[in-house]
Amino acid sequence: MKKIVSKTLNCLVVEDEPLAAEGLAEYINTTPFLTLHTVCNNAIDASGILHNHQIDVLFLDVHLPIVKGVDFLRTLIKPPQVILTTAYQHYALEGYELNIVDYLLKPFSYTRFLAAVSKVKHDNAQNQMNRTFHFFTIDKKQVKIFEDEIIYAESLKEYVRITTINRSIITKMSLTELEATLDTSRFIRVHKSFIVSTDKIDAYNSSSIESGTYTIPIGRTFKESVTNMLNSL
C-alpha cells in the first residue's frame, strides 16, 4: 500500500560550535514542519543516532572533530536528506557531488534557512509517495508500519514480533505470512524464526547478523542462501 503521509521532519544537527548549534536549533523549533530530534557535536555520535532513529534531515557541519563532515557523509550508504553548514563556500561543489539538498554559508539568516528546508519538504513529499507500508492488528487496532523502518521480525509461535527503528510490536500472524507481504529485494529469511531487513545489516558472519544493538542468528539450513544474497548486495 502507498500513500502520501503528512508529518513533521525529524532533524539531526551535527555541529561542534555551540553558538551555531544553538542558532540552528532555534531555527528548527521556529519552523512548523520541522522537529528537532538531537544535537550532537561529532560524526561518531551522529552515526549511532542515524542507525537507531528515523532522521529525515541531517544538518551537517563541514569542520568537525575526529571525522570531518564531508568524509562522514561519504560513509553513509543511505543518508537522509542533507544540508551542509560551512563558513567556506568552496565546499559547496563537493557537497553537491554527494547529493546534498543545499548548503548554508555561515552566518545565514532564517530566510535562507527556510529556503533550504523548503526544498527538503518538497523532496520528502515526493519520496513519501513511494514509501510502502502495511497495517498490522494490535490490540484491536490497525497500526501502520513502514517497510523501510523495519529492522527484523521474529516468530513467536502464533505471533510475530516486528522490531522497527522506533518501536517493537507484536501481531497475530505467522512469519511466513509476513514474509509474503514484504519486498523480497529488501528482506531476507535468515532463520526459521527470523526475517531481517538487508538495509539495516551492519555486519555478519557465518552464524549471525548484527544490526545496531541487535544480533540475529542465521539458521544452519539458511547459511548458503543468506551468504549468497548478502555477497551480491
PDB file of C-alpha atoms in Angstrom:
ATOM      1  CA  MET A   1       0.000   0.000   0.000  1.00  0.00           C
ATOM      2  CA  LYS A   2       1.233   3.520  -0.755  1.00  0.00           C
ATOM      3  CA  LYS A   3       0.109   6.873   0.458  1.00  0.00           C
ATOM      4  CA  ILE A   4       1.342  10.435   0.994  1.00  0.00           C
ATOM      5  CA  VAL A   5       1.829  10.998   4.712  1.00  0.00           C
ATOM      6  CA  SER A   6       1.921  14.489   6.226  1.00  0.00           C
ATOM      7  CA  LYS A   7       4.258  14.750   9.202  1.00  0.00           C
ATOM      8  CA  THR A   8       6.965  16.894  10.674  1.00  0.00           C
ATOM      9  CA  LEU A   9      10.518  16.108   9.614  1.00  0.00           C
ATOM     10  CA  ASN A  10      12.921  14.832  12.270  1.00  0.00           C
ATOM     11  CA  CYS A  11      16.160  16.834  12.261  1.00  0.00           C
ATOM     12  CA  LEU A  12      19.627  15.892  13.459  1.00  0.00           C
ATOM     13  CA  VAL A  13      22.120  18.732  13.922  1.00  0.00           C
ATOM     14  CA  VAL A  14      25.811  17.808  13.864  1.00  0.00           C
ATOM     15  CA  GLU A  15      27.695  20.940  14.858  1.00  0.00           C
ATOM     16  CA  ASP A  16      30.675  21.428  17.191  1.00  0.00           C
ATOM     17  CA  GLU A  17      30.294  25.196  17.607  1.00  0.00           C
ATOM     18  CA  PRO A  18      27.821  25.784  20.480  1.00  0.00           C
ATOM     19  CA  LEU A  19      26.510  29.117  19.186  1.00  0.00           C
ATOM     20  CA  ALA A  20      25.978  27.740  15.671  1.00  0.00           C
ATOM     21  CA  ALA A  21      24.221  24.658  17.090  1.00  0.00           C
ATOM     22  CA  GLU A  22      22.004  26.856  19.261  1.00  0.00           C
ATOM     23  CA  GLY A  23      21.088  29.028  16.285  1.00  0.00           C
ATOM     24  CA  LEU A  24      20.167  26.031  14.136  1.00  0.00           C
ATOM     25  CA  ALA A  25      18.096  24.550  16.950  1.00  0.00           C
ATOM     26  CA  GLU A  26      16.206  27.834  17.280  1.00  0.00           C
ATOM     27  CA  TYR A  27      15.512  27.965  13.539  1.00  0.00           C
ATOM     28  CA  ILE A  28      14.278  24.361  13.544  1.00  0.00           C
ATOM     29  CA  ASN A  29      11.999  24.948  16.541  1.00  0.00           C
ATOM     30  CA  THR A  30      10.576  28.019  14.776  1.00  0.00           C
ATOM     31  CA  THR A  31       9.627  26.039  11.666  1.00  0.00           C
ATOM     32  CA  PRO A  32       6.247  24.227  11.949  1.00  0.00           C
ATOM     33  CA  PHE A  33       7.122  21.299   9.670  1.00  0.00           C
ATOM     34  CA  LEU A  34      10.411  20.512  11.446  1.00  0.00           C
ATOM     35  CA  THR A  35      11.108  18.709  14.737  1.00  0.00           C
ATOM     36  CA  LEU A  36      14.493  18.852  16.457  1.00  0.00           C
ATOM     37  CA  HIS A  37      15.459  15.277  17.313  1.00  0.00           C
ATOM     38  CA  THR A  38      19.041  15.660  18.557  1.00  0.00           C
ATOM     39  CA  VAL A  39      22.028  17.984  18.543  1.00  0.00           C
ATOM     40  CA  CYS A  40      25.466  16.365  18.687  1.00  0.00           C
ATOM     41  CA  ASN A  41      28.989  17.643  18.083  1.00  0.00           C
ATOM     42  CA  ASN A  42      30.739  14.809  16.251  1.00  0.00           C
ATOM     43  CA  ALA A  43      30.231  12.277  13.472  1.00  0.00           C
ATOM     44  CA  ILE A  44      30.662   9.223  15.704  1.00  0.00           C
ATOM     45  CA  ASP A  45      27.643  10.099  17.843  1.00  0.00           C
ATOM     46  CA  ALA A  46      25.733  11.074  14.709  1.00  0.00           C
ATOM     47  CA  SER A  47      26.343   7.649  13.181  1.00  0.00           C
ATOM     48  CA  GLY A  48      24.673   5.897  16.113  1.00  0.00           C
ATOM     49  CA  ILE A  49      21.704   8.249  16.038  1.00  0.00           C
ATOM     50  CA  LEU A  50      21.193   7.761  12.303  1.00  0.00           C
ATOM     51  CA  HIS A  51      21.264   3.999  12.697  1.00  0.00           C
ATOM     52  CA  ASN A  52      18.827   3.773  15.598  1.00  0.00           C
ATOM     53  CA  HIS A  53      16.353   6.551  14.789  1.00  0.00           C
ATOM     54  CA  GLN A  54      14.333   7.814  11.863  1.00  0.00           C
ATOM     55  CA  ILE A  55      16.082  11.025  10.815  1.00  0.00           C
ATOM     56  CA  ASP A  56      14.678  12.924   7.847  1.00  0.00           C
ATOM     57  CA  VAL A  57      17.057  15.899   7.693  1.00  0.00           C
ATOM     58  CA  LEU A  58      20.741  15.987   8.604  1.00  0.00           C
ATOM     59  CA  PHE A  59      22.310  19.401   9.195  1.00  0.00           C
ATOM     60  CA  LEU A  60      25.995  18.600   8.894  1.00  0.00           C
ATOM     61  CA  ASP A  61      28.858  20.957   9.694  1.00  0.00           C
ATOM     62  CA  VAL A  62      31.857  20.543   7.401  1.00  0.00           C
ATOM     63  CA  HIS A  63      34.522  21.105  10.070  1.00  0.00           C
ATOM     64  CA  LEU A  64      34.004  18.525  12.807  1.00  0.00           C
ATOM     65  CA  PRO A  65      36.476  16.941  15.228  1.00  0.00           C
ATOM     66  CA  ILE A  66      37.806  13.414  14.565  1.00  0.00           C
ATOM     67  CA  VAL A  67      35.918  12.824  11.291  1.00  0.00           C
ATOM     68  CA  LYS A  68      35.183  15.760   9.001  1.00  0.00           C
ATOM     69  CA  GLY A  69      31.617  16.290   7.860  1.00  0.00           C
ATOM     70  CA  VAL A  70      32.143  15.533   4.171  1.00  0.00           C
ATOM     71  CA  ASP A  71      34.224  12.435   4.986  1.00  0.00           C
ATOM     72  CA  PHE A  72      31.448  11.242   7.288  1.00  0.00           C
ATOM     73  CA  LEU A  73      28.861  11.826   4.577  1.00  0.00           C
ATOM     74  CA  ARG A  74      30.840   9.603   2.214  1.00  0.00           C
ATOM     75  CA  THR A  75      30.496   6.697   4.672  1.00  0.00           C
ATOM     76  CA  LEU A  76      26.693   6.812   4.750  1.00  0.00           C
ATOM     77  CA  ILE A  77      25.128   4.222   2.467  1.00  0.00           C
ATOM     78  CA  LYS A  78      21.598   5.625   2.623  1.00  0.00           C
ATOM     79  CA  PRO A  79      21.792   9.060   4.240  1.00  0.00           C
ATOM     80  CA  PRO A  80      18.751  11.194   4.993  1.00  0.00           C
ATOM     81  CA  GLN A  81      18.372  14.485   3.183  1.00  0.00           C
ATOM     82  CA  VAL A  82      21.493  16.515   3.947  1.00  0.00           C
ATOM     83  CA  ILE A  83      22.071  20.244   4.315  1.00  0.00           C
ATOM     84  CA  LEU A  84      25.727  21.189   4.783  1.00  0.00           C
ATOM     85  CA  THR A  85      26.636  24.109   7.015  1.00  0.00           C
ATOM     86  CA  THR A  86      30.006  25.741   6.448  1.00  0.00           C
ATOM     87  CA  ALA A  87      31.909  29.001   6.615  1.00  0.00           C
ATOM     88  CA  TYR A  88      33.743  28.134   3.382  1.00  0.00           C
ATOM     89  CA  GLN A  89      31.950  28.395   0.053  1.00  0.00           C
ATOM     90  CA  HIS A  90      34.358  26.106  -1.824  1.00  0.00           C
ATOM     91  CA  TYR A  91      32.873  23.059  -0.053  1.00  0.00           C
ATOM     92  CA  ALA A  92      29.570  23.560  -1.867  1.00  0.00           C
ATOM     93  CA  LEU A  93      30.633  21.782  -5.069  1.00  0.00           C
ATOM     94  CA  GLU A  94      31.960  18.774  -3.172  1.00  0.00           C
ATOM     95  CA  GLY A  95      28.719  18.625  -1.233  1.00  0.00           C
ATOM     96  CA  TYR A  96      26.544  18.677  -4.337  1.00  0.00           C
ATOM     97  CA  GLU A  97      28.610  15.815  -5.759  1.00  0.00           C
ATOM     98  CA  LEU A  98      27.407  13.865  -2.700  1.00  0.00           C
ATOM     99  CA  ASN A  99      23.756  14.715  -3.455  1.00  0.00           C
ATOM    100  CA  ILE A 100      23.155  17.199  -0.664  1.00  0.00           C
ATOM    101  CA  VAL A 101      19.943  19.207  -0.865  1.00  0.00           C
ATOM    102  CA  ASP A 102      21.599  22.547  -0.121  1.00  0.00           C
ATOM    103  CA  TYR A 103      24.418  24.202   1.777  1.00  0.00           C
ATOM    104  CA  LEU A 104      24.176  27.076   4.239  1.00  0.00           C
ATOM    105  CA  LEU A 105      27.065  29.501   4.285  1.00  0.00           C
ATOM    106  CA  LYS A 106      27.633  30.753   7.841  1.00  0.00           C
ATOM    107  CA  PRO A 107      26.337  33.070   9.099  1.00  0.00           C
ATOM    108  CA  PHE A 108      22.928  32.585   7.477  1.00  0.00           C
ATOM    109  CA  SER A 109      19.542  34.176   8.063  1.00  0.00           C
ATOM    110  CA  TYR A 110      16.296  32.423   8.880  1.00  0.00           C
ATOM    111  CA  THR A 111      15.057  33.322   5.385  1.00  0.00           C
ATOM    112  CA  ARG A 112      17.994  31.463   3.824  1.00  0.00           C
ATOM    113  CA  PHE A 113      17.456  28.542   6.213  1.00  0.00           C
ATOM    114  CA  LEU A 114      13.763  28.382   5.306  1.00  0.00           C
ATOM    115  CA  ALA A 115      14.578  28.286   1.596  1.00  0.00           C
ATOM    116  CA  ALA A 116      16.850  25.274   2.172  1.00  0.00           C
ATOM    117  CA  VAL A 117      14.415  23.298   4.318  1.00  0.00           C
ATOM    118  CA  SER A 118      11.548  24.056   1.939  1.00  0.00           C
ATOM    119  CA  LYS A 119      13.476  22.099  -0.698  1.00  0.00           C
ATOM    120  CA  VAL A 120      13.674  19.221   1.760  1.00  0.00           C
ATOM    121  CA  LYS A 121       9.946  19.425   2.452  1.00  0.00           C
ATOM    122  CA  HIS A 122       9.161  19.280  -1.264  1.00  0.00           C
ATOM    123  CA  ASP A 123      11.526  16.351  -1.884  1.00  0.00           C
ATOM    124  CA  ASN A 124      10.171  14.490   1.133  1.00  0.00           C
ATOM    125  CA  ALA A 125       6.591  14.839  -0.111  1.00  0.00           C
ATOM    126  CA  GLN A 126       7.675  13.250  -3.394  1.00  0.00           C
ATOM    127  CA  ASN A 127       9.509  10.448  -1.580  1.00  0.00           C
ATOM    128  CA  GLN A 128       6.549   9.712   0.692  1.00  0.00           C
ATOM    129  CA  MET A 129       4.520   8.758  -2.362  1.00  0.00           C
ATOM    130  CA  ASN A 130       6.826   5.779  -2.834  1.00  0.00           C
ATOM    131  CA  ARG A 131       7.074   4.583   0.789  1.00  0.00           C
ATOM    132  CA  THR A 132       5.468   1.184   1.238  1.00  0.00           C
ATOM    133  CA  PHE A 133       3.595   0.475   4.450  1.00  0.00           C
ATOM    134  CA  HIS A 134       1.408  -2.233   5.963  1.00  0.00           C
ATOM    135  CA  PHE A 135      -1.299  -2.244   8.622  1.00  0.00           C
ATOM    136  CA  PHE A 136      -0.991  -4.789  11.441  1.00  0.00           C
ATOM    137  CA  THR A 137      -3.603  -5.691  14.056  1.00  0.00           C
ATOM    138  CA  ILE A 138      -2.515  -4.713  17.569  1.00  0.00           C
ATOM    139  CA  ASP A 139      -4.984  -4.621  20.477  1.00  0.00           C
ATOM    140  CA  LYS A 140      -7.951  -4.440  18.097  1.00  0.00           C
ATOM    141  CA  LYS A 141      -6.404  -1.513  16.217  1.00  0.00           C
ATOM    142  CA  GLN A 142      -4.830  -1.360  12.778  1.00  0.00           C
ATOM    143  CA  VAL A 143      -1.331   0.080  13.200  1.00  0.00           C
ATOM    144  CA  LYS A 144       0.693   1.353  10.252  1.00  0.00           C
ATOM    145  CA  ILE A 145       4.311   0.227   9.870  1.00  0.00           C
ATOM    146  CA  PHE A 146       6.570   1.445   7.044  1.00  0.00           C
ATOM    147  CA  GLU A 147       8.740  -1.233   5.453  1.00  0.00           C
ATOM    148  CA  ASP A 148      11.818   0.990   5.488  1.00  0.00           C
ATOM    149  CA  GLU A 149      11.567   1.283   9.294  1.00  0.00           C
ATOM    150  CA  ILE A 150      11.589  -2.480   9.956  1.00  0.00           C
ATOM    151  CA  ILE A 151      14.857  -3.911  11.327  1.00  0.00           C
ATOM    152  CA  TYR A 152      13.814  -7.538  11.790  1.00  0.00           C
ATOM    153  CA  ALA A 153      10.869  -9.791  12.591  1.00  0.00           C
ATOM    154  CA  GLU A 154      10.806 -12.779  14.938  1.00  0.00           C
ATOM    155  CA  SER A 155       8.356 -15.663  15.095  1.00  0.00           C
ATOM    156  CA  LEU A 156       6.608 -16.208  18.439  1.00  0.00           C
ATOM    157  CA  LYS A 157       4.579 -19.302  17.533  1.00  0.00           C
ATOM    158  CA  GLU A 158       1.182 -17.858  16.515  1.00  0.00           C
ATOM    159  CA  TYR A 159       2.502 -14.297  16.697  1.00  0.00           C
ATOM    160  CA  VAL A 160       5.265 -12.205  15.167  1.00  0.00           C
ATOM    161  CA  ARG A 161       7.327  -9.532  16.863  1.00  0.00           C
ATOM    162  CA  ILE A 162       8.265  -6.770  14.407  1.00  0.00           C
ATOM    163  CA  THR A 163      11.110  -4.552  15.581  1.00  0.00           C
ATOM    164  CA  THR A 164      11.421  -1.162  13.885  1.00  0.00           C
ATOM    165  CA  ILE A 165      13.777   1.755  14.402  1.00  0.00           C
ATOM    166  CA  ASN A 166      11.142   3.397  16.622  1.00  0.00           C
ATOM    167  CA  ARG A 167       9.360   0.582  18.437  1.00  0.00           C
ATOM    168  CA  SER A 168       8.524  -3.099  18.668  1.00  0.00           C
ATOM    169  CA  ILE A 169       5.052  -4.538  18.036  1.00  0.00           C
ATOM    170  CA  ILE A 170       3.517  -7.997  18.350  1.00  0.00           C
ATOM    171  CA  THR A 171       0.786  -9.066  15.947  1.00  0.00           C
ATOM    172  CA  LYS A 172      -1.056 -12.330  15.372  1.00  0.00           C
ATOM    173  CA  MET A 173       0.229 -13.870  12.145  1.00  0.00           C
ATOM    174  CA  SER A 174       2.865 -16.351  11.047  1.00  0.00           C
ATOM    175  CA  LEU A 175       6.339 -15.360   9.927  1.00  0.00           C
ATOM    176  CA  THR A 176       5.602 -16.944   6.549  1.00  0.00           C
ATOM    177  CA  GLU A 177       2.511 -14.752   6.160  1.00  0.00           C
ATOM    178  CA  LEU A 178       4.572 -11.671   6.980  1.00  0.00           C
ATOM    179  CA  GLU A 179       7.325 -12.723   4.582  1.00  0.00           C
ATOM    180  CA  ALA A 180       4.791 -12.947   1.752  1.00  0.00           C
ATOM    181  CA  THR A 181       3.807  -9.293   2.233  1.00  0.00           C
ATOM    182  CA  LEU A 182       7.336  -7.836   2.347  1.00  0.00           C
ATOM    183  CA  ASP A 183       9.540  -6.718  -0.532  1.00  0.00           C
ATOM    184  CA  THR A 184      11.799  -9.708  -1.217  1.00  0.00           C
ATOM    185  CA  SER A 185      14.567  -7.448  -2.515  1.00  0.00           C
ATOM    186  CA  ARG A 186      14.797  -5.738   0.890  1.00  0.00           C
ATOM    187  CA  PHE A 187      14.083  -8.569   3.328  1.00  0.00           C
ATOM    188  CA  ILE A 188      15.675 -11.968   3.759  1.00  0.00           C
ATOM    189  CA  ARG A 189      14.695 -15.051   5.766  1.00  0.00           C
ATOM    190  CA  VAL A 190      17.815 -15.939   7.754  1.00  0.00           C
ATOM    191  CA  HIS A 191      16.345 -18.480  10.168  1.00  0.00           C
ATOM    192  CA  LYS A 192      13.100 -20.377  10.576  1.00  0.00           C
ATOM    193  CA  SER A 193      12.202 -17.765  13.192  1.00  0.00           C
ATOM    194  CA  PHE A 194      13.752 -14.565  11.785  1.00  0.00           C
ATOM    195  CA  ILE A 195      13.456 -12.189   8.825  1.00  0.00           C
ATOM    196  CA  VAL A 196      15.924  -9.294   8.521  1.00  0.00           C
ATOM    197  CA  SER A 197      15.947  -6.066   6.513  1.00  0.00           C
ATOM    198  CA  THR A 198      19.043  -6.073   4.306  1.00  0.00           C
ATOM    199  CA  ASP A 199      19.141  -2.267   4.548  1.00  0.00           C
ATOM    200  CA  LYS A 200      19.692  -2.481   8.309  1.00  0.00           C
ATOM    201  CA  ILE A 201      22.525  -5.045   8.346  1.00  0.00           C
ATOM    202  CA  ASP A 202      25.770  -3.652   9.806  1.00  0.00           C
ATOM    203  CA  ALA A 203      27.860  -6.829   9.862  1.00  0.00           C
ATOM    204  CA  TYR A 204      27.516 -10.586   9.568  1.00  0.00           C
ATOM    205  CA  ASN A 205      29.419 -13.847   9.810  1.00  0.00           C
ATOM    206  CA  SER A 206      28.519 -17.474   9.242  1.00  0.00           C
ATOM    207  CA  SER A 207      26.345 -17.688  12.349  1.00  0.00           C
ATOM    208  CA  SER A 208      24.749 -14.297  12.958  1.00  0.00           C
ATOM    209  CA  ILE A 209      23.844 -10.835  11.703  1.00  0.00           C
ATOM    210  CA  GLU A 210      24.406  -7.577  13.559  1.00  0.00           C
ATOM    211  CA  SER A 211      22.058  -4.621  13.260  1.00  0.00           C
ATOM    212  CA  GLY A 212      22.782  -1.867  15.743  1.00  0.00           C
ATOM    213  CA  THR A 213      22.481  -3.431  19.185  1.00  0.00           C
ATOM    214  CA  TYR A 214      20.628  -6.482  17.832  1.00  0.00           C
ATOM    215  CA  THR A 215      22.170  -9.863  16.998  1.00  0.00           C
ATOM    216  CA  ILE A 216      20.064 -12.163  14.816  1.00  0.00           C
ATOM    217  CA  PRO A 217      21.035 -15.831  14.372  1.00  0.00           C
ATOM    218  CA  ILE A 218      21.486 -17.402  10.947  1.00  0.00           C
ATOM    219  CA  GLY A 219      19.929 -20.857  10.760  1.00  0.00           C
ATOM    220  CA  ARG A 220      22.106 -23.743   9.617  1.00  0.00           C
ATOM    221  CA  THR A 221      19.919 -24.519   6.601  1.00  0.00           C
ATOM    222  CA  PHE A 222      19.825 -20.833   5.603  1.00  0.00           C
ATOM    223  CA  LYS A 223      23.579 -20.144   5.660  1.00  0.00           C
ATOM    224  CA  GLU A 224      24.306 -20.704   1.977  1.00  0.00           C
ATOM    225  CA  SER A 225      21.355 -18.701   0.642  1.00  0.00           C
ATOM    226  CA  VAL A 226      21.947 -15.870   3.129  1.00  0.00           C
ATOM    227  CA  THR A 227      25.649 -15.653   2.300  1.00  0.00           C
ATOM    228  CA  ASN A 228      24.959 -15.667  -1.436  1.00  0.00           C
ATOM    229  CA  MET A 229      22.383 -12.904  -1.176  1.00  0.00           C
ATOM    230  CA  LEU A 230      24.446 -10.679   1.110  1.00  0.00           C
ATOM    231  CA  ASN A 231      27.529 -11.103  -1.061  1.00  0.00           C
ATOM    232  CA  SER A 232      25.511  -9.912  -4.048  1.00  0.00           C
ATOM    233  CA  LEU A 233      24.415  -6.655  -2.398  1.00  0.00           C
TER     234      LEU A 233
END
